[in-house]
Tab-separated table of C-alpha atoms in Angstrom:
chain	number	residue	atom	x	y	z
E	1	UNK	CA	-0.150	0.317	0.041
E	2	UNK	CA	1.163	3.367	-0.681
E	3	UNK	CA	1.680	5.527	2.422
E	4	UNK	CA	0.884	9.088	3.069
E	5	UNK	CA	4.501	10.030	2.617
E	6	UNK	CA	4.727	8.722	-0.722
E	7	UNK	CA	2.352	10.543	-2.178
E	8	UNK	CA	1.665	13.825	-0.348
E	9	UNK	CA	4.669	14.993	-2.393
E	10	UNK	CA	6.181	13.744	-5.364
E	11	UNK	CA	7.928	15.329	-8.338
E	12	UNK	CA	8.447	11.649	-10.584
E	13	UNK	CA	5.942	9.601	-11.859
E	14	UNK	CA	3.640	8.208	-9.329
E	15	UNK	CA	4.118	4.202	-9.048
E	16	UNK	CA	0.812	3.730	-9.828
E	17	UNK	CA	0.716	5.290	-13.639
E	18	UNK	CA	-0.426	8.740	-12.370
E	19	UNK	CA	0.311	11.984	-13.751
E	20	UNK	CA	3.307	13.495	-12.033
E	21	UNK	CA	3.263	16.303	-9.946
E	22	UNK	CA	4.199	19.973	-11.043
E	23	UNK	CA	7.530	20.853	-10.722
E	24	UNK	CA	8.574	23.416	-7.836
E	25	UNK	CA	8.441	26.526	-10.397
E	26	UNK	CA	5.366	24.819	-11.736
E	27	UNK	CA	3.745	24.929	-8.569
E	28	UNK	CA	4.772	28.642	-7.853
E	29	UNK	CA	4.064	30.155	-11.306
E	30	UNK	CA	0.277	28.408	-11.047
E	31	UNK	CA	-0.338	29.865	-7.640
E	32	UNK	CA	1.254	33.268	-8.099
E	33	UNK	CA	0.096	33.974	-11.753
E	34	UNK	CA	3.402	33.997	-13.294
E	35	UNK	CA	5.004	37.199	-13.591
E	36	UNK	CA	2.168	38.726	-15.598
E	37	UNK	CA	-0.217	37.780	-12.995
E	38	UNK	CA	1.960	39.611	-10.406
E	39	UNK	CA	2.570	42.432	-12.248
E	40	UNK	CA	-1.398	42.902	-12.892
E	41	UNK	CA	-2.751	42.344	-9.426
E	42	UNK	CA	-0.214	45.086	-8.247
E	43	UNK	CA	-1.127	47.860	-11.059
E	44	UNK	CA	-4.580	48.619	-9.858
E	45	UNK	CA	-2.874	49.358	-6.072
E	46	UNK	CA	-0.017	51.085	-7.698
E	47	UNK	CA	-2.489	53.346	-9.519
E	48	UNK	CA	-4.537	54.361	-6.876
E	49	UNK	CA	-1.541	55.313	-4.618
E	50	UNK	CA	0.240	57.681	-7.644
E	51	UNK	CA	-3.557	58.979	-8.166
E	52	UNK	CA	-3.857	59.604	-4.467
E	53	UNK	CA	-0.412	61.290	-4.362
E	54	UNK	CA	-1.410	63.851	-7.488
E	55	UNK	CA	-4.802	64.371	-6.793
E	56	UNK	CA	-7.630	63.325	-4.586
E	57	UNK	CA	-9.290	60.068	-3.272
E	58	UNK	CA	-12.117	59.643	-5.260
E	59	UNK	CA	-10.354	60.218	-8.790
E	60	UNK	CA	-7.823	57.554	-7.543
E	61	UNK	CA	-10.337	55.111	-6.293
E	62	UNK	CA	-12.237	55.476	-9.761
E	63	UNK	CA	-8.765	55.142	-11.673
E	64	UNK	CA	-8.052	52.151	-9.657
E	65	UNK	CA	-10.949	50.257	-10.008
E	66	UNK	CA	-10.901	50.783	-13.654
E	67	UNK	CA	-7.824	49.369	-14.277
E	68	UNK	CA	-8.914	46.488	-12.518
E	69	UNK	CA	-11.716	46.013	-14.641
E	70	UNK	CA	-10.010	46.782	-17.971
E	71	UNK	CA	-7.357	44.241	-16.811
E	72	UNK	CA	-9.769	41.479	-16.000
E	73	UNK	CA	-11.204	42.262	-19.568
E	74	UNK	CA	-8.426	42.175	-21.240
E	75	UNK	CA	-7.754	38.543	-19.799
E	76	UNK	CA	-11.229	37.492	-20.741
E	77	UNK	CA	-11.438	38.624	-24.226
E	78	UNK	CA	-7.595	36.651	-24.637
E	79	UNK	CA	-9.063	33.741	-22.908
E	80	UNK	CA	-6.616	33.725	-20.338
E	81	UNK	CA	-7.198	32.522	-16.925
E	82	UNK	CA	-8.875	35.510	-14.732
E	83	UNK	CA	-8.918	33.890	-11.297
E	84	UNK	CA	-5.950	36.113	-10.213
E	85	UNK	CA	-7.481	39.274	-12.040
E	86	UNK	CA	-10.951	38.748	-10.435
E	87	UNK	CA	-9.552	37.868	-7.024
E	88	UNK	CA	-7.582	41.524	-7.302
E	89	UNK	CA	-10.718	43.020	-8.886
E	90	UNK	CA	-12.705	41.914	-5.943
E	91	UNK	CA	-10.103	43.028	-3.028
E	92	UNK	CA	-9.600	46.548	-5.074
E	93	UNK	CA	-13.398	46.797	-5.235
E	94	UNK	CA	-14.172	46.465	-1.451
E	95	UNK	CA	-11.225	48.477	-0.696
E	96	UNK	CA	-12.629	51.188	-2.935
E	97	UNK	CA	-15.989	51.201	-1.811
E	98	UNK	CA	-14.863	51.450	1.728
E	99	UNK	CA	-13.027	54.374	1.235
E	100	UNK	CA	-15.400	55.987	-0.906
E	101	UNK	CA	-18.225	55.882	1.551
E	102	UNK	CA	-15.785	57.259	4.420
E	103	UNK	CA	-13.944	59.731	2.309
E	104	UNK	CA	-10.362	58.458	3.993
E	105	UNK	CA	-7.859	57.226	1.843
E	106	UNK	CA	-7.032	54.472	4.081
E	107	UNK	CA	-9.717	52.773	4.214
E	108	UNK	CA	-8.874	51.374	1.136
E	109	UNK	CA	-6.209	49.143	2.721
E	110	UNK	CA	-8.761	47.891	5.471
E	111	UNK	CA	-10.038	44.929	3.882
E	112	UNK	CA	-6.444	43.491	2.931
E	113	UNK	CA	-6.131	44.378	6.704
E	114	UNK	CA	-8.643	42.590	8.368
E	115	UNK	CA	-8.572	39.617	5.770
E	116	UNK	CA	-4.717	39.369	6.681
E	117	UNK	CA	-5.452	38.909	10.312
E	118	UNK	CA	-8.447	36.615	9.962
E	119	UNK	CA	-6.078	34.655	7.800
E	120	UNK	CA	-3.060	34.648	9.794
E	121	UNK	CA	-5.202	33.808	13.234
E	122	UNK	CA	-6.962	30.811	11.432
E	123	UNK	CA	-3.592	29.097	10.188
E	124	UNK	CA	-2.202	29.224	13.838
E	125	UNK	CA	-5.725	27.589	15.228
E	126	UNK	CA	-5.294	24.961	12.913
E	127	UNK	CA	-1.941	24.336	13.958
E	128	UNK	CA	-2.893	24.313	17.462
E	129	UNK	CA	-5.645	21.797	17.042
E	130	UNK	CA	-3.143	19.399	14.861
E	131	UNK	CA	-5.619	20.258	11.182
E	132	UNK	CA	-2.459	21.923	9.858
E	133	UNK	CA	-4.138	24.406	7.091
E	134	UNK	CA	-0.923	24.530	4.880
E	135	UNK	CA	-1.524	20.866	4.782
E	136	UNK	CA	-5.030	20.597	3.775
E	137	UNK	CA	-3.896	23.224	1.008
E	138	UNK	CA	-1.390	21.121	-0.031
E	139	UNK	CA	-3.508	18.149	-0.732
E	140	UNK	CA	-6.059	20.437	-2.579
E	141	UNK	CA	-3.819	22.401	-4.438
E	142	UNK	CA	-0.633	19.920	-5.263
E	143	UNK	CA	-1.533	16.477	-4.192
E	144	UNK	CA	-4.901	16.130	-6.400
E	145	UNK	CA	-7.074	15.957	-3.344
E	146	UNK	CA	-5.150	13.083	-1.458
E	147	UNK	CA	-4.560	13.612	2.177
E	148	UNK	CA	-2.600	10.465	2.861
E	149	UNK	CA	-0.560	12.792	4.577
E	150	UNK	CA	-2.340	12.528	7.473
E	151	UNK	CA	-1.551	8.790	8.169
E	152	UNK	CA	2.406	9.845	8.535
E	153	UNK	CA	3.457	11.981	12.034
E	154	UNK	CA	6.411	13.440	10.347
E	155	UNK	CA	4.448	14.995	7.709
E	156	UNK	CA	1.869	16.075	9.743
E	157	UNK	CA	4.420	17.622	12.428
E	158	UNK	CA	5.893	19.450	9.130
E	159	UNK	CA	2.930	21.178	7.952
E	160	UNK	CA	2.060	22.032	11.261
E	161	UNK	CA	5.588	23.696	11.631
E	162	UNK	CA	5.161	25.390	8.455
E	163	UNK	CA	1.302	26.268	9.391
E	164	UNK	CA	2.815	28.072	12.191
E	165	UNK	CA	5.455	29.773	10.050
E	166	UNK	CA	2.829	31.024	7.875
E	167	UNK	CA	0.687	32.273	10.339
E	168	UNK	CA	3.355	34.332	12.399
E	169	UNK	CA	4.768	35.733	9.017
E	170	UNK	CA	1.355	36.601	8.059
E	171	UNK	CA	0.446	38.408	11.357
E	172	UNK	CA	4.055	40.453	11.412
E	173	UNK	CA	3.164	41.865	8.009
E	174	UNK	CA	-0.176	42.614	8.324
E	175	UNK	CA	0.779	44.084	11.619
E	176	UNK	CA	3.134	46.525	9.885
E	177	UNK	CA	0.473	47.676	8.015
E	178	UNK	CA	-2.099	47.952	10.554
E	179	UNK	CA	0.580	50.100	12.532
E	180	UNK	CA	0.654	52.347	9.903
E	181	UNK	CA	-3.402	52.646	9.018
E	182	UNK	CA	-3.907	53.755	12.974
E	183	UNK	CA	-0.762	56.258	12.511
E	184	UNK	CA	-2.568	57.748	9.046
E	185	UNK	CA	0.336	57.213	7.042
E	186	UNK	CA	-1.463	56.681	3.986
E	187	UNK	CA	1.331	56.559	1.247
E	188	UNK	CA	3.762	54.309	3.873
E	189	UNK	CA	0.894	52.229	4.134
E	190	UNK	CA	0.455	51.986	0.257
E	191	UNK	CA	4.041	51.472	-0.333
E	192	UNK	CA	3.845	48.291	2.465
E	193	UNK	CA	0.937	46.715	0.879
E	194	UNK	CA	3.034	46.338	-2.417
E	195	UNK	CA	6.582	45.555	-0.568
E	196	UNK	CA	4.447	43.064	1.912
E	197	UNK	CA	2.216	41.785	-0.823
E	198	UNK	CA	3.797	39.205	-3.258
E	199	UNK	CA	7.474	38.806	-1.950
E	200	UNK	CA	6.750	37.028	1.355
E	201	UNK	CA	3.972	35.093	-0.315
E	202	UNK	CA	6.552	33.811	-2.877
E	203	UNK	CA	9.324	32.927	-0.294
E	204	UNK	CA	6.821	31.401	1.969
E	205	UNK	CA	5.645	28.982	-0.844
E	206	UNK	CA	9.052	28.352	-2.078
E	207	UNK	CA	10.302	26.970	1.587
E	208	UNK	CA	6.876	24.994	1.701
E	209	UNK	CA	7.207	23.120	-1.398
E	210	UNK	CA	11.464	22.786	-1.103
E	211	UNK	CA	10.495	21.217	2.517
E	212	UNK	CA	7.822	19.196	1.881
E	213	UNK	CA	9.735	17.445	-1.035
E	214	UNK	CA	13.054	17.155	1.073
E	215	UNK	CA	10.928	15.516	4.243
E	216	UNK	CA	9.085	12.959	1.739
E	217	UNK	CA	12.864	12.069	0.208
E	218	UNK	CA	14.750	12.188	3.333
E	219	UNK	CA	13.410	8.785	4.606
E	220	UNK	CA	11.486	5.365	4.377
E	221	UNK	CA	7.833	5.372	4.279
E	222	UNK	CA	6.611	5.052	7.971
E	223	UNK	CA	4.482	2.196	8.132
E	224	UNK	CA	0.727	2.726	9.567
E	225	UNK	CA	-0.399	0.639	12.021
E	226	UNK	CA	-2.887	-1.567	10.895
E	227	UNK	CA	-2.411	-1.184	7.064
């Protein structure tokens, strides 16, 4: 029987003849949307920051939302995946609506801050209850829905440690943004949103993929009692 350690992460062809898992580069490119996805998801925020510095809040809101809609429309017309564009449009749209309603430019970033806090707390709670969220996300995005890693104590421990790492980093970066929000440092908050957006995410993703693949290769499969 194939154990969780074999099947949770395996870059080569599966012994049962299944398709090989994507490479590290392919997994990162898919989750980040490639270089085009990185750039496109950042453009609306850049437009908002620059337009808000040059002019007023409402023109900046209109400009950022218009750019986000345009990017999503272009991707749709080109029949390219629009998941990242839609996610970006959704995030920009909520922030823009709140900022428009309150008249406070810093509220453009409030949904992202609240989402980051919720995500970081959820990660840490999942690690405490031994249901590491990173492990379940790995099952969905990489292991084609398989979750046999739950039967391997070493992989459970690895995913728990990775989940704690993700949670701590997520809360740290959102803490910086929350501090700038409370200090009314609007321009600095916009810069922090960009700098603390994809770079930490990409680094965490690389660490996760590398760690899981290393753990699954360095020791023979751990037998599961009763199998």
